[in-house]
Amino acid sequence: MKIAVLPGDGIGPEIVAQAVKVLEALRGDGLKIEMEYAHLGGAGYDAAGDPFPPATEKLALAADAVLLGAVGGYQYDTLPRPMRPEQGLLRIRKGLGLFANLRPALVYPELVHASSLKPELVSGLDIMILRELTGDIYFGQPRGIRTMDNGERQGFDTMLYSESEIRRVAHVGFQIALKRAGKNGQGKLCSVDKANVLDTSMFWREIVTEVAKEYPAVALSHMYVDNAAMQLVRAPKQFDVILTGNIFGDILSDEASMLTGSIGMLPSASLDAHNKGLYEPCHGSAPDIAGKDIANPLATILSVAMMMRYTFARVDIAQRIETAVRKTLQQGLRTADIAEAGMQKIGCAAMGDAVVKALS
Ligand code: IPM
Ligand code: MG
């Protein structure tokens, strides 16, 4: 298992260090794991003047999987856009062809009360958001700021999806729905768009409907994105797999993450067509708490579990990591972000140690 490790910025290095502890423990158990480090985001800019330096690209291309912390920091906010940390993230996604972004929103029984919604609305919640990650208005050309004939300036972007882009991510969505179909055998996939207004969405809906014919065991529904945003806070448990484009997925996945009350718990996977993947927590670099040993490393550790499941097809190890995380929660161990009033809080490194201990 060749893993490129990109700690990134802010709390990135400290949370990644905990995930690396887990990988090292697994290596101690005989897994053949190779790890090599490189810079991404602000760290790339500082080290090489580029948020996605060539050395990082080379390492990431050669690896089977990439483990990423997070990117971004106040000190980079005034840089010209190509130099900003976020560009490093967008370029690595595009450069590695990571079009399928899996963002689970899972409520842990121990953390039900962390949600801002009533416990009965979220208890047992288990949604998988599949966000298309390398197309849409994020990457569509032309874009820019231009001056019109009348002298007025105008900002513009292009929302764009080609048939093959929609088709390949739809297949991933239906396959995930099939895999998740429980004992009742019915997988559910809700495709989210804005087909009542956007041509891109009308086309999206047409192609997804076509692909659905190959998956008769999956129940396909369609929903407009504004309604989906509302339904997610009204009755989130109606959803199983949500399939959507890049920009809608960006927004809905942030919303869904908060249903769980603990964005510090949520991992993500971004996959190419051959299960090569980049794994990162859903949360950001949290520069305000960087270096204080109070960040929650569980999302990053759970991202390693996703890596084992999707890139290395080692469901057994994925489950072992997930079980260890559950155990630490059951032991009452909490970082500050998920601690209820009166609970004792532990730091980032102590949480990493606790998970490693619970692995055995
Ligand atoms: C995310 C982030 C990124 C995105 C930013 C940092 C470019 O919000 O991963 O959701 O918009 O995709
Ligand atoms: Mg986002």
GROMACS .gro file of C-alpha atoms and ligand atoms in nm:
model
  373
    1MET     CA    1   0.000   0.000   0.000
    2LYS     CA    2   0.173   0.312  -0.126
    3ILE     CA    3   0.030   0.612   0.054
    4ALA     CA    4   0.118   0.975  -0.014
    5VAL     CA    5   0.073   1.173   0.306
    6LEU     CA    6  -0.009   1.542   0.267
    7PRO     CA    7  -0.056   1.703   0.609
    8GLY     CA    8  -0.137   2.046   0.464
    9ASP     CA    9  -0.211   2.347   0.681
   10GLY     CA   10  -0.359   2.451   1.015
   11ILE     CA   11  -0.462   2.148   1.219
   12GLY     CA   12  -0.372   1.926   0.920
   13PRO     CA   13  -0.032   1.810   1.052
   14GLU     CA   14  -0.161   1.718   1.401
   15ILE     CA   15  -0.468   1.525   1.283
   16VAL     CA   16  -0.271   1.348   1.011
   17ALA     CA   17  -0.012   1.248   1.271
   18GLN     CA   18  -0.285   1.057   1.456
   19ALA     CA   19  -0.401   0.881   1.140
   20VAL     CA   20  -0.039   0.790   1.069
   21LYS     CA   21  -0.019   0.635   1.418
   22VAL     CA   22  -0.308   0.410   1.318
   23LEU     CA   23  -0.136   0.317   0.990
   24GLU     CA   24   0.184   0.243   1.178
   25ALA     CA   25  -0.003   0.018   1.419
   26LEU     CA   26  -0.151  -0.170   1.123
   27ARG     CA   27   0.194  -0.200   0.973
   28GLY     CA   28   0.309  -0.347   1.303
   29ASP     CA   29   0.043  -0.612   1.247
   30GLY     CA   30   0.200  -0.707   0.917
   31LEU     CA   31   0.034  -0.482   0.658
   32LYS     CA   32   0.279  -0.364   0.393
   33ILE     CA   33   0.235   0.011   0.413
   34GLU     CA   34   0.471   0.267   0.261
   35MET     CA   35   0.422   0.631   0.347
   36GLU     CA   36   0.585   0.931   0.187
   37TYR     CA   37   0.520   1.296   0.269
   38ALA     CA   38   0.468   1.601   0.049
   39HIS     CA   39   0.328   1.953   0.069
   40LEU     CA   40  -0.014   2.073  -0.042
   41GLY     CA   41  -0.196   2.403  -0.003
   42GLY     CA   42  -0.033   2.679   0.197
   43ALA     CA   43   0.242   2.436   0.294
   44GLY     CA   44   0.316   2.389  -0.076
   45TYR     CA   45   0.319   2.762  -0.133
   46ASP     CA   46   0.559   2.813   0.159
   47ALA     CA   47   0.792   2.532   0.056
   48ALA     CA   48   0.785   2.564  -0.322
   49GLY     CA   49   0.584   2.875  -0.416
   50ASP     CA   50   0.301   2.657  -0.548
   51PRO     CA   51  -0.004   2.516  -0.366
   52PHE     CA   52   0.032   2.194  -0.570
   53PRO     CA   53   0.408   2.162  -0.628
   54PRO     CA   54   0.536   1.930  -0.903
   55ALA     CA   55   0.699   1.704  -0.641
   56THR     CA   56   0.360   1.657  -0.474
   57GLU     CA   57   0.196   1.581  -0.805
   58LYS     CA   58   0.461   1.323  -0.886
   59LEU     CA   59   0.426   1.153  -0.549
   60ALA     CA   60   0.046   1.156  -0.562
   61LEU     CA   61   0.038   1.013  -0.914
   62ALA     CA   62   0.271   0.730  -0.812
   63ALA     CA   63   0.082   0.643  -0.494
   64ASP     CA   64  -0.220   0.410  -0.459
   65ALA     CA   65  -0.387   0.648  -0.219
   66VAL     CA   66  -0.343   0.996  -0.079
   67LEU     CA   67  -0.406   1.090   0.282
   68LEU     CA   68  -0.474   1.461   0.320
   69GLY     CA   69  -0.517   1.674   0.631
   70ALA     CA   70  -0.665   2.007   0.531
   71VAL     CA   71  -0.556   2.321   0.349
   72GLY     CA   72  -0.599   2.693   0.406
   73GLY     CA   73  -0.494   2.967   0.645
   74TYR     CA   74  -0.548   3.337   0.707
   75GLN     CA   75  -0.200   3.427   0.586
   76TYR     CA   76  -0.286   3.302   0.236
   77ASP     CA   77  -0.619   3.483   0.200
   78THR     CA   78  -0.468   3.782   0.020
   79LEU     CA   79  -0.263   3.583  -0.233
   80PRO     CA   80  -0.368   3.591  -0.600
   81ARG     CA   81  -0.609   3.306  -0.667
   82PRO     CA   82  -0.373   3.064  -0.844
   83MET     CA   83  -0.149   3.068  -0.537
   84ARG     CA   84  -0.424   3.009  -0.281
   85PRO     CA   85  -0.435   2.679  -0.089
   86GLU     CA   86  -0.781   2.588  -0.226
   87GLN     CA   87  -0.636   2.587  -0.576
   88GLY     CA   88  -0.396   2.316  -0.466
   89LEU     CA   89  -0.693   2.107  -0.358
   90LEU     CA   90  -0.887   2.166  -0.681
   91ARG     CA   91  -0.581   2.087  -0.891
   92ILE     CA   92  -0.500   1.763  -0.714
   93ARG     CA   93  -0.864   1.650  -0.751
   94LYS     CA   94  -0.865   1.732  -1.120
   95GLY     CA   95  -0.508   1.614  -1.182
   96LEU     CA   96  -0.577   1.271  -1.033
   97GLY     CA   97  -0.919   1.242  -1.197
   98LEU     CA   98  -1.097   1.207  -0.863
   99PHE     CA   99  -1.451   1.257  -0.990
  100ALA     CA  100  -1.645   1.063  -0.726
  101ASN     CA  101  -1.654   1.227  -0.386
  102LEU     CA  102  -1.813   1.019  -0.110
  103ARG     CA  103  -1.923   1.212   0.195
  104PRO     CA  104  -2.106   1.003   0.450
  105ALA     CA  105  -2.321   1.170   0.713
  106LEU     CA  106  -2.344   0.920   0.992
  107VAL     CA  107  -2.482   0.980   1.339
  108TYR     CA  108  -2.306   0.791   1.616
  109PRO     CA  109  -2.544   0.683   1.896
  110GLU     CA  110  -2.298   0.826   2.148
  111LEU     CA  111  -2.315   1.167   1.981
  112VAL     CA  112  -2.685   1.197   1.900
  113HIS     CA  113  -2.717   1.494   2.131
  114ALA     CA  114  -2.445   1.688   1.952
  115SER     CA  115  -2.686   1.749   1.662
  116SER     CA  116  -2.879   2.072   1.645
  117LEU     CA  117  -3.182   1.869   1.537
  118LYS     CA  118  -3.405   1.670   1.772
  119PRO     CA  119  -3.259   1.327   1.855
  120GLU     CA  120  -3.556   1.143   1.699
  121LEU     CA  121  -3.491   1.315   1.366
  122VAL     CA  122  -3.126   1.214   1.346
  123SER     CA  123  -3.080   0.904   1.557
  124GLY     CA  124  -2.971   0.621   1.329
  125LEU     CA  125  -2.909   0.861   1.040
  126ASP     CA  126  -2.685   0.715   0.772
  127ILE     CA  127  -2.668   0.908   0.445
  128MET     CA  128  -2.409   0.884   0.172
  129ILE     CA  129  -2.365   1.196  -0.036
  130LEU     CA  130  -2.198   1.132  -0.367
  131ARG     CA  131  -2.073   1.460  -0.507
  132GLU     CA  132  -1.932   1.484  -0.857
  133LEU     CA  133  -1.596   1.650  -0.802
  134THR     CA  134  -1.418   1.742  -1.123
  135GLY     CA  135  -1.681   1.912  -1.336
  136ASP     CA  136  -1.962   2.167  -1.310
  137ILE     CA  137  -1.924   2.540  -1.250
  138TYR     CA  138  -1.605   2.466  -1.055
  139PHE     CA  139  -1.412   2.389  -1.371
  140GLY     CA  140  -1.632   2.511  -1.660
  141GLN     CA  141  -1.481   2.750  -1.913
  142PRO     CA  142  -1.505   3.034  -1.997
  143ARG     CA  143  -1.496   3.220  -1.671
  144GLY     CA  144  -1.361   3.548  -1.552
  145ILE     CA  145  -1.434   3.916  -1.507
  146ARG     CA  146  -1.487   4.114  -1.825
  147THR     CA  147  -1.576   4.465  -1.931
  148MET     CA  148  -1.882   4.501  -2.154
  149ASP     CA  149  -1.913   4.743  -2.447
  150ASN     CA  150  -2.100   4.989  -2.225
  151GLY     CA  151  -1.808   4.988  -1.984
  152GLU     CA  152  -1.982   4.785  -1.715
  153ARG     CA  153  -1.786   4.500  -1.563
  154GLN     CA  154  -1.927   4.152  -1.531
  155GLY     CA  155  -1.825   3.837  -1.349
  156PHE     CA  156  -1.913   3.504  -1.509
  157ASP     CA  157  -1.866   3.128  -1.472
  158THR     CA  158  -1.985   2.838  -1.683
  159MET     CA  159  -2.189   2.550  -1.550
  160LEU     CA  160  -2.113   2.254  -1.768
  161TYR     CA  161  -2.151   1.876  -1.759
  162SER     CA  162  -2.068   1.638  -2.039
  163GLU     CA  163  -2.260   1.315  -2.081
  164SER     CA  164  -1.964   1.095  -1.990
  165GLU     CA  165  -1.905   1.289  -1.669
  166ILE     CA  166  -2.265   1.243  -1.559
  167ARG     CA  167  -2.275   0.881  -1.666
  168ARG     CA  168  -1.964   0.769  -1.478
  169VAL     CA  169  -2.060   0.932  -1.149
  170ALA     CA  170  -2.418   0.802  -1.182
  171HIS     CA  171  -2.281   0.448  -1.215
  172VAL     CA  172  -2.081   0.496  -0.897
  173GLY     CA  173  -2.396   0.622  -0.725
  174PHE     CA  174  -2.610   0.327  -0.827
  175GLN     CA  175  -2.337   0.084  -0.730
  176ILE     CA  176  -2.308   0.241  -0.386
  177ALA     CA  177  -2.686   0.224  -0.347
  178LEU     CA  178  -2.679  -0.145  -0.442
  179LYS     CA  179  -2.405  -0.219  -0.190
  180ARG     CA  180  -2.586  -0.031   0.084
  181ALA     CA  181  -2.918  -0.201   0.016
  182GLY     CA  182  -2.990  -0.374   0.339
  183LYS     CA  183  -3.172  -0.699   0.396
  184ASN     CA  184  -3.488  -0.563   0.236
  185GLY     CA  185  -3.290  -0.548  -0.086
  186GLN     CA  186  -3.406  -0.202  -0.197
  187GLY     CA  187  -3.135   0.051  -0.266
  188LYS     CA  188  -3.241   0.413  -0.283
  189LEU     CA  189  -3.077   0.688  -0.481
  190CYS     CA  190  -3.198   1.047  -0.488
  191SER     CA  191  -3.050   1.259  -0.764
  192VAL     CA  192  -3.046   1.627  -0.676
  193ASP     CA  193  -3.051   1.900  -0.941
  194LYS     CA  194  -3.220   2.223  -1.046
  195ALA     CA  195  -3.386   2.090  -1.359
  196ASN     CA  196  -3.674   2.337  -1.333
  197VAL     CA  197  -3.433   2.619  -1.415
  198LEU     CA  198  -3.097   2.495  -1.547
  199ASP     CA  199  -3.032   2.322  -1.879
  200THR     CA  200  -2.727   2.153  -1.728
  201SER     CA  201  -2.958   1.999  -1.468
  202MET     CA  202  -3.218   1.894  -1.724
  203PHE     CA  203  -2.943   1.707  -1.905
  204TRP     CA  204  -2.813   1.563  -1.575
  205ARG     CA  205  -3.161   1.428  -1.498
  206GLU     CA  206  -3.197   1.275  -1.846
  207ILE     CA  207  -2.866   1.087  -1.823
  208VAL     CA  208  -2.917   0.969  -1.463
  209THR     CA  209  -3.260   0.835  -1.562
  210GLU     CA  210  -3.102   0.648  -1.851
  211VAL     CA  211  -2.829   0.495  -1.634
  212ALA     CA  212  -3.096   0.390  -1.382
  213LYS     CA  213  -3.232   0.137  -1.635
  214GLU     CA  214  -2.922  -0.073  -1.571
  215TYR     CA  215  -3.002  -0.084  -1.199
  216PRO     CA  216  -3.361  -0.204  -1.161
  217ALA     CA  217  -3.295  -0.298  -0.797
  218VAL     CA  218  -3.233   0.065  -0.705
  219ALA     CA  219  -3.523   0.305  -0.656
  220LEU     CA  220  -3.434   0.634  -0.824
  221SER     CA  221  -3.594   0.963  -0.728
  222HIS     CA  222  -3.519   1.320  -0.831
  223MET     CA  223  -3.532   1.628  -0.616
  224TYR     CA  224  -3.468   1.997  -0.674
  225VAL     CA  225  -3.176   2.125  -0.474
  226ASP     CA  226  -3.374   2.386  -0.281
  227ASN     CA  227  -3.621   2.121  -0.170
  228ALA     CA  228  -3.336   1.883  -0.086
  229ALA     CA  229  -3.181   2.149   0.137
  230MET     CA  230  -3.514   2.178   0.315
  231GLN     CA  231  -3.580   1.803   0.337
  232LEU     CA  232  -3.236   1.745   0.486
  233VAL     CA  233  -3.332   1.940   0.797
  234ARG     CA  234  -3.701   1.842   0.794
  235ALA     CA  235  -3.672   1.464   0.763
  236PRO     CA  236  -3.315   1.360   0.684
  237LYS     CA  237  -3.375   0.989   0.734
  238GLN     CA  238  -3.577   0.974   0.409
  239PHE     CA  239  -3.242   0.975   0.224
  240ASP     CA  240  -3.005   0.689   0.154
  241VAL     CA  241  -2.768   0.785  -0.128
  242ILE     CA  242  -2.779   1.141  -0.261
  243LEU     CA  243  -2.619   1.188  -0.602
  244THR     CA  244  -2.546   1.541  -0.710
  245GLY     CA  245  -2.313   1.773  -0.898
  246ASN     CA  246  -2.010   1.958  -0.772
  247ILE     CA  247  -2.158   2.287  -0.651
  248PHE     CA  248  -2.483   2.147  -0.508
  249GLY     CA  249  -2.282   1.870  -0.343
  250ASP     CA  250  -2.047   2.121  -0.186
  251ILE     CA  251  -2.337   2.298  -0.020
  252LEU     CA  252  -2.552   1.998   0.071
  253SER     CA  253  -2.262   1.804   0.218
  254ASP     CA  254  -2.184   2.087   0.459
  255GLU     CA  255  -2.548   2.098   0.558
  256ALA     CA  256  -2.567   1.720   0.601
  257SER     CA  257  -2.248   1.713   0.805
  258MET     CA  258  -2.404   1.935   1.066
  259LEU     CA  259  -2.701   1.699   1.106
  260THR     CA  260  -2.453   1.472   1.277
  261GLY     CA  261  -2.352   1.755   1.509
  262SER     CA  262  -1.990   1.676   1.469
  263ILE     CA  263  -1.812   1.772   1.151
  264GLY     CA  264  -1.499   1.658   1.334
  265MET     CA  265  -1.619   1.299   1.286
  266LEU     CA  266  -1.680   1.292   0.912
  267PRO     CA  267  -1.436   1.137   0.666
  268SER     CA  268  -1.447   1.157   0.288
  269ALA     CA  269  -1.315   0.971  -0.011
  270SER     CA  270  -1.250   1.108  -0.359
  271LEU     CA  271  -1.209   0.829  -0.611
  272ASP     CA  272  -1.098   0.792  -0.970
  273ALA     CA  273  -1.222   0.526  -1.211
  274HIS     CA  274  -0.985   0.265  -1.068
  275ASN     CA  275  -1.046   0.316  -0.696
  276LYS     CA  276  -0.736   0.521  -0.649
  277GLY     CA  277  -0.838   0.776  -0.395
  278LEU     CA  278  -0.769   1.082  -0.192
  279TYR     CA  279  -0.893   1.062   0.165
  280GLU     CA  280  -0.949   1.363   0.384
  281PRO     CA  281  -1.170   1.478   0.669
  282CYS     CA  282  -1.475   1.684   0.565
  283HIS     CA  283  -1.374   1.968   0.791
  284GLY     CA  284  -1.126   2.243   0.713
  285SER     CA  285  -0.788   2.348   0.846
  286ALA     CA  286  -0.929   2.536   1.150
  287PRO     CA  287  -0.633   2.775   1.179
  288ASP     CA  288  -0.778   2.924   1.499
  289ILE     CA  289  -0.710   2.603   1.692
  290ALA     CA  290  -0.398   2.486   1.505
  291GLY     CA  291  -0.108   2.366   1.716
  292LYS     CA  292  -0.313   2.357   2.036
  293ASP     CA  293  -0.365   1.981   2.047
  294ILE     CA  294  -0.741   2.019   2.076
  295ALA     CA  295  -0.852   1.922   1.723
  296ASN     CA  296  -1.054   1.605   1.668
  297PRO     CA  297  -0.849   1.352   1.469
  298LEU     CA  298  -1.134   1.101   1.428
  299ALA     CA  299  -1.249   1.224   1.085
  300THR     CA  300  -0.896   1.174   0.954
  301ILE     CA  301  -0.865   0.834   1.120
  302LEU     CA  302  -1.202   0.736   0.972
  303SER     CA  303  -1.071   0.855   0.634
  304VAL     CA  304  -0.803   0.587   0.668
  305ALA     CA  305  -1.086   0.337   0.721
  306MET     CA  306  -1.245   0.456   0.395
  307MET     CA  307  -0.907   0.418   0.226
  308MET     CA  308  -0.888   0.057   0.340
  309ARG     CA  309  -1.243  -0.007   0.218
  310TYR     CA  310  -1.235   0.164  -0.122
  311THR     CA  311  -0.876   0.169  -0.248
  312PHE     CA  312  -0.739  -0.145  -0.085
  313ALA     CA  313  -1.063  -0.347  -0.066
  314ARG     CA  314  -0.982  -0.441   0.294
  315VAL     CA  315  -1.326  -0.413   0.450
  316ASP     CA  316  -1.197  -0.612   0.747
  317ILE     CA  317  -0.940  -0.347   0.834
  318ALA     CA  318  -1.185  -0.064   0.766
  319GLN     CA  319  -1.424  -0.221   1.014
  320ARG     CA  320  -1.148  -0.272   1.264
  321ILE     CA  321  -1.064   0.099   1.256
  322GLU     CA  322  -1.431   0.198   1.274
  323THR     CA  323  -1.487  -0.034   1.568
  324ALA     CA  324  -1.186   0.113   1.747
  325VAL     CA  325  -1.330   0.463   1.701
  326ARG     CA  326  -1.666   0.346   1.835
  327LYS     CA  327  -1.490   0.191   2.135
  328THR     CA  328  -1.316   0.514   2.225
  329LEU     CA  329  -1.650   0.697   2.208
  330GLN     CA  330  -1.810   0.429   2.425
  331GLN     CA  331  -1.530   0.475   2.676
  332GLY     CA  332  -1.646   0.835   2.706
  333LEU     CA  333  -1.337   0.979   2.543
  334ARG     CA  334  -1.410   1.310   2.372
  335THR     CA  335  -1.223   1.592   2.209
  336ALA     CA  336  -1.361   1.938   2.286
  337ASP     CA  337  -1.582   1.960   1.975
  338ILE     CA  338  -1.787   1.652   2.066
  339ALA     CA  339  -1.779   1.672   2.446
  340GLU     CA  340  -2.106   1.733   2.626
  341ALA     CA  341  -2.111   1.962   2.926
  342GLY     CA  342  -1.941   1.804   3.225
  343MET     CA  343  -1.751   1.546   3.019
  344GLN     CA  344  -1.379   1.521   3.046
  345LYS     CA  345  -1.201   1.636   2.731
  346ILE     CA  346  -0.887   1.487   2.586
  347GLY     CA  347  -0.649   1.628   2.328
  348CYS     CA  348  -0.582   1.536   1.969
  349ALA     CA  349  -0.277   1.319   2.038
  350ALA     CA  350  -0.444   1.142   2.332
  351MET     CA  351  -0.740   1.059   2.108
  352GLY     CA  352  -0.505   0.914   1.848
  353ASP     CA  353  -0.339   0.701   2.116
  354ALA     CA  354  -0.677   0.585   2.244
  355VAL     CA  355  -0.783   0.466   1.898
  356VAL     CA  356  -0.454   0.282   1.848
  357LYS     CA  357  -0.506   0.113   2.184
  358ALA     CA  358  -0.863   0.018   2.093
  359LEU     CA  359  -0.740  -0.138   1.768
  360SER     CA  360  -0.596  -0.439   1.939
  361IPM     C1  361  -1.484   2.123   0.005
  361IPM     C2  362  -1.431   2.264   0.011
  361IPM     C3  363  -1.364   2.297  -0.121
  361IPM     C4  364  -1.469   2.287  -0.230
  361IPM     C5  365  -1.292   2.432  -0.127
  361IPM     C6  366  -1.194   2.447  -0.012
  361IPM     C7  367  -1.225   2.454  -0.258
  361IPM     O1  368  -1.533   2.353   0.042
  361IPM     O2  369  -1.403   2.031  -0.011
  361IPM     O3  370  -1.605   2.106   0.018
  361IPM     O4  371  -1.542   2.383  -0.254
  361IPM     O5  372  -1.479   2.181  -0.291
  362MG      MG  373  -1.717   2.261   0.087
   0.00000   0.00000   0.00000
